[in-house]
């Protein structure tokens, strides 16, 4: 497998195709509904999901240019659901024969840099060429399942979700850190209202979760559906699931060497957040540069209790209960 270096860009299509996509994008931005944004001024409702405009363009490019391969492995998530942690767990599980735990790749590279993030790779011409990445290619995405090209049904997906109340708090802190400098800070009251209305990057939250939930019920061998809370509770069990799902379960020798336990310890919040690379390093997402430390805030379950009133909690729980009814999926105390 390969970690994503600066990927080459290839001119496989005529410029005219790209120009057409830009025209379509400009038309969409002028015509589709918009709402207040969290990082940028506006989010746009594209096929039922609220997206930062640059990701609408990325989605058009994805459909036009991206060729999936059956060996591809995707990590999909709603923002702030545990992506950084899962990236670390997946990369160290899949590369357990390649790196040793004393001097590991993750000691020097922020977990966010270890996957190709589709949304920020696809933004301009020439289009990023993923063909030279060695198998399995690892991609991360926040796009809901229904916004991905149908060809990805042959690929494996790991989906991580989290109690939406913790997602809201985590996201509010994070977005204010990276919010456009010419915008005033986003108040918590506004963030709460937006989240409840579903106006949240890649949201509504519940539609995102349901898009992968339905797909995982249709093809459980292709989508491993995880919750942040279960990773917290039983990290080693999850690492074993990851290894088996990605095609290489742990052997008896590896069990004797406590490899799964080493992976869990390497990737735990305390360890990762105290590494120099995660205290001082940065990760680039297209033009956006984010301090790695912003991906490590508290790493706890239930921090929402410090911010939500009882009334706010009841409102979110009520919305989620109603929207997820019949899906078999629950969050929070009732999970
Ligand atoms: P992203 O959507 O920007 O990629 P993502 O990694 O999904 O962010 O979520 C960040 C959350 O995961 C943060 O939660 P918090 O704000 O409630 O603290 C972050 O602290 C948490 N996190 C990051 N790494 C770990 C880890 N190793 N273990 C547990 N939680 C973690």
mmCIF file of N, CA and C in Angstrom, residues 142-210:
data_model
loop_
_atom_site.group_PDB
_atom_site.id
_atom_site.type_symbol
_atom_site.label_atom_id
_atom_site.label_comp_id
_atom_site.label_asym_id
_atom_site.label_seq_id
_atom_site.Cartn_x
_atom_site.Cartn_y
_atom_site.Cartn_z
ATOM 1 N N UNK A 142 -15.408 12.393 3.125
ATOM 2 C CA UNK A 142 -16.563 12.769 3.958
ATOM 3 C C UNK A 142 -17.841 12.771 3.104
ATOM 4 N N UNK A 143 -17.714 12.461 1.813
ATOM 5 C CA UNK A 143 -18.929 12.436 0.987
ATOM 6 C C UNK A 143 -19.865 11.325 1.471
ATOM 7 N N UNK A 144 -21.179 11.612 1.484
ATOM 8 C CA UNK A 144 -22.120 10.528 1.783
ATOM 9 C C UNK A 144 -22.067 9.494 0.680
ATOM 10 N N UNK A 145 -22.506 8.296 1.009
ATOM 11 C CA UNK A 145 -22.427 7.205 0.038
ATOM 12 C C UNK A 145 -23.142 7.547 -1.280
ATOM 13 N N UNK A 146 -24.288 8.212 -1.152
ATOM 14 C CA UNK A 146 -25.091 8.488 -2.345
ATOM 15 C C UNK A 146 -24.456 9.526 -3.265
ATOM 16 N N UNK A 147 -23.430 10.219 -2.824
ATOM 17 C CA UNK A 147 -22.750 11.161 -3.717
ATOM 18 C C UNK A 147 -21.490 10.553 -4.340
ATOM 19 N N UNK A 148 -21.247 9.270 -4.081
ATOM 20 C CA UNK A 148 -20.059 8.638 -4.675
ATOM 21 C C UNK A 148 -20.444 7.927 -5.974
ATOM 22 N N UNK A 149 -19.500 7.804 -6.901
ATOM 23 C CA UNK A 149 -19.812 7.102 -8.146
ATOM 24 C C UNK A 149 -20.201 5.647 -7.867
ATOM 25 N N UNK A 150 -21.097 5.086 -8.664
ATOM 26 C CA UNK A 150 -21.584 3.735 -8.378
ATOM 27 C C UNK A 150 -20.483 2.687 -8.511
ATOM 28 N N UNK A 151 -19.410 3.008 -9.227
ATOM 29 C CA UNK A 151 -18.325 2.024 -9.405
ATOM 30 C C UNK A 151 -17.679 1.638 -8.073
ATOM 31 N N UNK A 152 -17.829 2.470 -7.028
ATOM 32 C CA UNK A 152 -17.161 2.148 -5.759
ATOM 33 C C UNK A 152 -17.847 0.999 -5.014
ATOM 34 N N UNK A 153 -18.973 0.515 -5.526
ATOM 35 C CA UNK A 153 -19.641 -0.601 -4.834
ATOM 36 C C UNK A 153 -18.751 -1.846 -4.790
ATOM 37 N N UNK A 154 -17.779 -1.936 -5.688
ATOM 38 C CA UNK A 154 -16.903 -3.116 -5.649
ATOM 39 C C UNK A 154 -15.762 -2.944 -4.641
ATOM 40 N N UNK A 155 -15.638 -1.757 -4.022
ATOM 41 C CA UNK A 155 -14.524 -1.496 -3.091
ATOM 42 C C UNK A 155 -14.966 -1.712 -1.650
ATOM 43 N N UNK A 156 -13.964 -1.861 -0.768
ATOM 44 C CA UNK A 156 -14.282 -1.993 0.655
ATOM 45 C C UNK A 156 -14.330 -0.606 1.305
ATOM 46 N N UNK A 157 -15.279 -0.451 2.221
ATOM 47 C CA UNK A 157 -15.435 0.805 2.961
ATOM 48 C C UNK A 157 -15.419 0.526 4.456
ATOM 49 N N UNK A 158 -14.730 1.393 5.189
ATOM 50 C CA UNK A 158 -14.880 1.395 6.642
ATOM 51 C C UNK A 158 -15.545 2.722 6.972
ATOM 52 N N UNK A 159 -16.670 2.651 7.656
ATOM 53 C CA UNK A 159 -17.400 3.874 7.995
ATOM 54 C C UNK A 159 -17.392 4.052 9.502
ATOM 55 N N UNK A 160 -17.038 5.260 9.944
ATOM 56 C CA UNK A 160 -17.044 5.534 11.391
ATOM 57 C C UNK A 160 -18.028 6.663 11.674
ATOM 58 N N UNK A 161 -18.898 6.437 12.667
ATOM 59 C CA UNK A 161 -19.813 7.504 13.080
ATOM 60 C C UNK A 161 -19.732 7.670 14.592
ATOM 61 N N UNK A 162 -20.385 8.706 15.101
ATOM 62 C CA UNK A 162 -20.207 9.082 16.522
ATOM 63 C C UNK A 162 -21.468 9.762 17.019
ATOM 64 N N UNK A 163 -21.683 9.739 18.305
ATOM 65 C CA UNK A 163 -22.817 10.461 18.892
ATOM 66 C C UNK A 163 -22.844 11.889 18.310
ATOM 67 N N UNK A 164 -23.954 12.262 17.659
ATOM 68 C CA UNK A 164 -23.997 13.577 17.008
ATOM 69 C C UNK A 164 -23.786 14.741 17.964
ATOM 70 N N UNK A 165 -24.086 14.566 19.245
ATOM 71 C CA UNK A 165 -23.892 15.678 20.187
ATOM 72 C C UNK A 165 -22.391 15.956 20.353
ATOM 73 N N UNK A 166 -21.589 14.890 20.406
ATOM 74 C CA UNK A 166 -20.134 15.088 20.474
ATOM 75 C C UNK A 166 -19.579 15.596 19.139
ATOM 76 N N UNK A 167 -20.201 15.130 18.049
ATOM 77 C CA UNK A 167 -19.777 15.619 16.723
ATOM 78 C C UNK A 167 -19.989 17.130 16.647
ATOM 79 N N UNK A 168 -21.153 17.577 17.101
ATOM 80 C CA UNK A 168 -21.475 19.013 17.057
ATOM 81 C C UNK A 168 -20.436 19.838 17.830
ATOM 82 N N UNK A 169 -20.122 19.418 19.036
ATOM 83 C CA UNK A 169 -19.170 20.188 19.860
ATOM 84 C C UNK A 169 -17.784 20.191 19.199
ATOM 85 N N UNK A 170 -17.357 19.005 18.772
ATOM 86 C CA UNK A 170 -16.040 18.882 18.149
ATOM 87 C C UNK A 170 -15.965 19.751 16.900
ATOM 88 N N UNK A 171 -17.035 19.711 16.138
ATOM 89 C CA UNK A 171 -17.049 20.452 14.872
ATOM 90 C C UNK A 171 -17.082 21.961 15.118
ATOM 91 N N UNK A 172 -17.834 22.386 16.096
ATOM 92 C CA UNK A 172 -17.935 23.823 16.377
ATOM 93 C C UNK A 172 -16.551 24.385 16.757
ATOM 94 N N UNK A 173 -15.833 23.666 17.620
ATOM 95 C CA UNK A 173 -14.485 24.117 17.991
ATOM 96 C C UNK A 173 -13.570 24.142 16.767
ATOM 97 N N UNK A 174 -13.597 23.050 16.017
ATOM 98 C CA UNK A 174 -12.675 22.916 14.881
ATOM 99 C C UNK A 174 -12.952 23.979 13.813
ATOM 100 N N UNK A 175 -14.216 24.149 13.469
ATOM 101 C CA UNK A 175 -14.535 25.079 12.386
ATOM 102 C C UNK A 175 -14.198 26.518 12.753
ATOM 103 N N UNK A 176 -14.359 26.851 14.031
ATOM 104 C CA UNK A 176 -13.970 28.210 14.427
ATOM 105 C C UNK A 176 -12.464 28.419 14.306
ATOM 106 N N UNK A 177 -11.694 27.341 14.502
ATOM 107 C CA UNK A 177 -10.234 27.459 14.351
ATOM 108 C C UNK A 177 -9.844 27.714 12.903
ATOM 109 N N UNK A 178 -10.567 27.074 11.969
ATOM 110 C CA UNK A 178 -10.146 27.176 10.563
ATOM 111 C C UNK A 178 -11.096 28.074 9.752
ATOM 112 N N UNK A 179 -11.987 28.769 10.447
ATOM 113 C CA UNK A 179 -12.983 29.605 9.763
ATOM 114 C C UNK A 179 -12.289 30.740 9.003
ATOM 115 N N UNK A 180 -12.864 31.080 7.838
ATOM 116 C CA UNK A 180 -12.294 32.164 7.027
ATOM 117 C C UNK A 180 -12.092 33.401 7.897
ATOM 118 N N UNK A 181 -10.922 34.005 7.750
ATOM 119 C CA UNK A 181 -10.551 35.113 8.638
ATOM 120 C C UNK A 181 -11.453 36.335 8.457
ATOM 121 N N UNK A 182 -12.071 36.480 7.274
ATOM 122 C CA UNK A 182 -12.922 37.656 7.082
ATOM 123 C C UNK A 182 -14.354 37.453 7.593
ATOM 124 N N UNK A 183 -14.616 36.301 8.231
ATOM 125 C CA UNK A 183 -15.948 36.067 8.805
ATOM 126 C C UNK A 183 -15.871 36.192 10.329
ATOM 127 N N UNK A 184 -16.968 36.661 10.965
ATOM 128 C CA UNK A 184 -16.957 36.700 12.440
ATOM 129 C C UNK A 184 -17.006 35.276 12.984
ATOM 130 N N UNK A 185 -16.582 35.057 14.239
ATOM 131 C CA UNK A 185 -16.657 33.692 14.797
ATOM 132 C C UNK A 185 -18.086 33.166 14.740
ATOM 133 N N UNK A 186 -18.206 31.855 14.606
ATOM 134 C CA UNK A 186 -19.532 31.225 14.569
ATOM 135 C C UNK A 186 -19.973 30.990 16.016
ATOM 136 N N UNK A 187 -21.100 31.588 16.404
ATOM 137 C CA UNK A 187 -21.546 31.420 17.798
ATOM 138 C C UNK A 187 -22.045 29.986 18.001
ATOM 139 N N UNK A 188 -22.029 29.530 19.258
ATOM 140 C CA UNK A 188 -22.505 28.179 19.498
ATOM 141 C C UNK A 188 -24.002 28.077 19.231
ATOM 142 N N UNK A 189 -24.734 29.159 19.548
ATOM 143 C CA UNK A 189 -26.191 29.140 19.320
ATOM 144 C C UNK A 189 -26.476 28.921 17.833
ATOM 145 N N UNK A 190 -25.711 29.612 16.971
ATOM 146 C CA UNK A 190 -25.967 29.452 15.536
ATOM 147 C C UNK A 190 -25.559 28.062 15.054
ATOM 148 N N UNK A 191 -24.409 27.587 15.539
ATOM 149 C CA UNK A 191 -23.942 26.250 15.139
ATOM 150 C C UNK A 191 -25.001 25.202 15.515
ATOM 151 N N UNK A 192 -25.562 25.351 16.695
ATOM 152 C CA UNK A 192 -26.568 24.400 17.180
ATOM 153 C C UNK A 192 -27.793 24.404 16.251
ATOM 154 N N UNK A 193 -28.266 25.604 15.924
ATOM 155 C CA UNK A 193 -29.444 25.713 15.045
ATOM 156 C C UNK A 193 -29.160 25.093 13.677
ATOM 157 N N UNK A 194 -27.993 25.439 13.141
ATOM 158 C CA UNK A 194 -27.634 24.914 11.810
ATOM 159 C C UNK A 194 -27.592 23.387 11.843
ATOM 160 N N UNK A 195 -26.960 22.850 12.874
ATOM 161 C CA UNK A 195 -26.816 21.392 12.970
ATOM 162 C C UNK A 195 -28.199 20.723 13.044
ATOM 163 N N UNK A 196 -29.083 21.316 13.861
ATOM 164 C CA UNK A 196 -30.434 20.734 14.016
ATOM 165 C C UNK A 196 -31.216 20.800 12.703
ATOM 166 N N UNK A 197 -30.925 21.821 11.889
ATOM 167 C CA UNK A 197 -31.621 21.926 10.598
ATOM 168 C C UNK A 197 -30.944 21.051 9.543
ATOM 169 N N UNK A 198 -29.855 20.427 9.904
ATOM 170 C CA UNK A 198 -29.137 19.570 8.946
ATOM 171 C C UNK A 198 -28.105 20.329 8.136
ATOM 172 N N UNK A 199 -28.020 21.667 8.371
ATOM 173 C CA UNK A 199 -27.094 22.487 7.571
ATOM 174 C C UNK A 199 -25.707 22.424 8.205
ATOM 175 N N UNK A 200 -24.960 21.448 7.753
ATOM 176 C CA UNK A 200 -23.661 21.155 8.331
ATOM 177 C C UNK A 200 -22.875 20.483 7.212
ATOM 178 N N UNK A 201 -21.606 20.827 7.064
ATOM 179 C CA UNK A 201 -20.813 20.279 5.945
ATOM 180 C C UNK A 201 -21.040 18.768 5.811
ATOM 181 N N UNK A 202 -21.432 18.344 4.619
ATOM 182 C CA UNK A 202 -21.698 16.933 4.271
ATOM 183 C C UNK A 202 -22.973 16.397 4.944
ATOM 184 N N UNK A 203 -23.722 17.302 5.591
ATOM 185 C CA UNK A 203 -24.947 16.887 6.281
ATOM 186 C C UNK A 203 -26.165 17.017 5.406
ATOM 187 N N UNK A 204 -27.329 16.721 5.940
ATOM 188 C CA UNK A 204 -27.623 16.448 7.331
ATOM 189 C C UNK A 204 -26.882 15.220 7.880
ATOM 190 N N UNK A 205 -26.474 15.352 9.151
ATOM 191 C CA UNK A 205 -25.768 14.260 9.827
ATOM 192 C C UNK A 205 -26.502 12.927 9.630
ATOM 193 N N UNK A 206 -27.836 12.951 9.883
ATOM 194 C CA UNK A 206 -28.594 11.686 9.866
ATOM 195 C C UNK A 206 -28.661 11.094 8.460
ATOM 196 N N UNK A 207 -28.728 11.931 7.441
ATOM 197 C CA UNK A 207 -28.766 11.390 6.071
ATOM 198 C C UNK A 207 -27.427 10.753 5.716
ATOM 199 N N UNK A 208 -26.353 11.361 6.223
ATOM 200 C CA UNK A 208 -25.010 10.822 5.970
ATOM 201 C C UNK A 208 -24.888 9.421 6.570
ATOM 202 N N UNK A 209 -25.247 9.330 7.843
ATOM 203 C CA UNK A 209 -25.134 8.049 8.543
ATOM 204 C C UNK A 209 -26.015 6.998 7.860
ATOM 205 N N UNK A 210 -27.237 7.424 7.524
ATOM 206 C CA UNK A 210 -28.161 6.464 6.901
ATOM 207 C C UNK A 210 -27.666 5.993 5.538
#
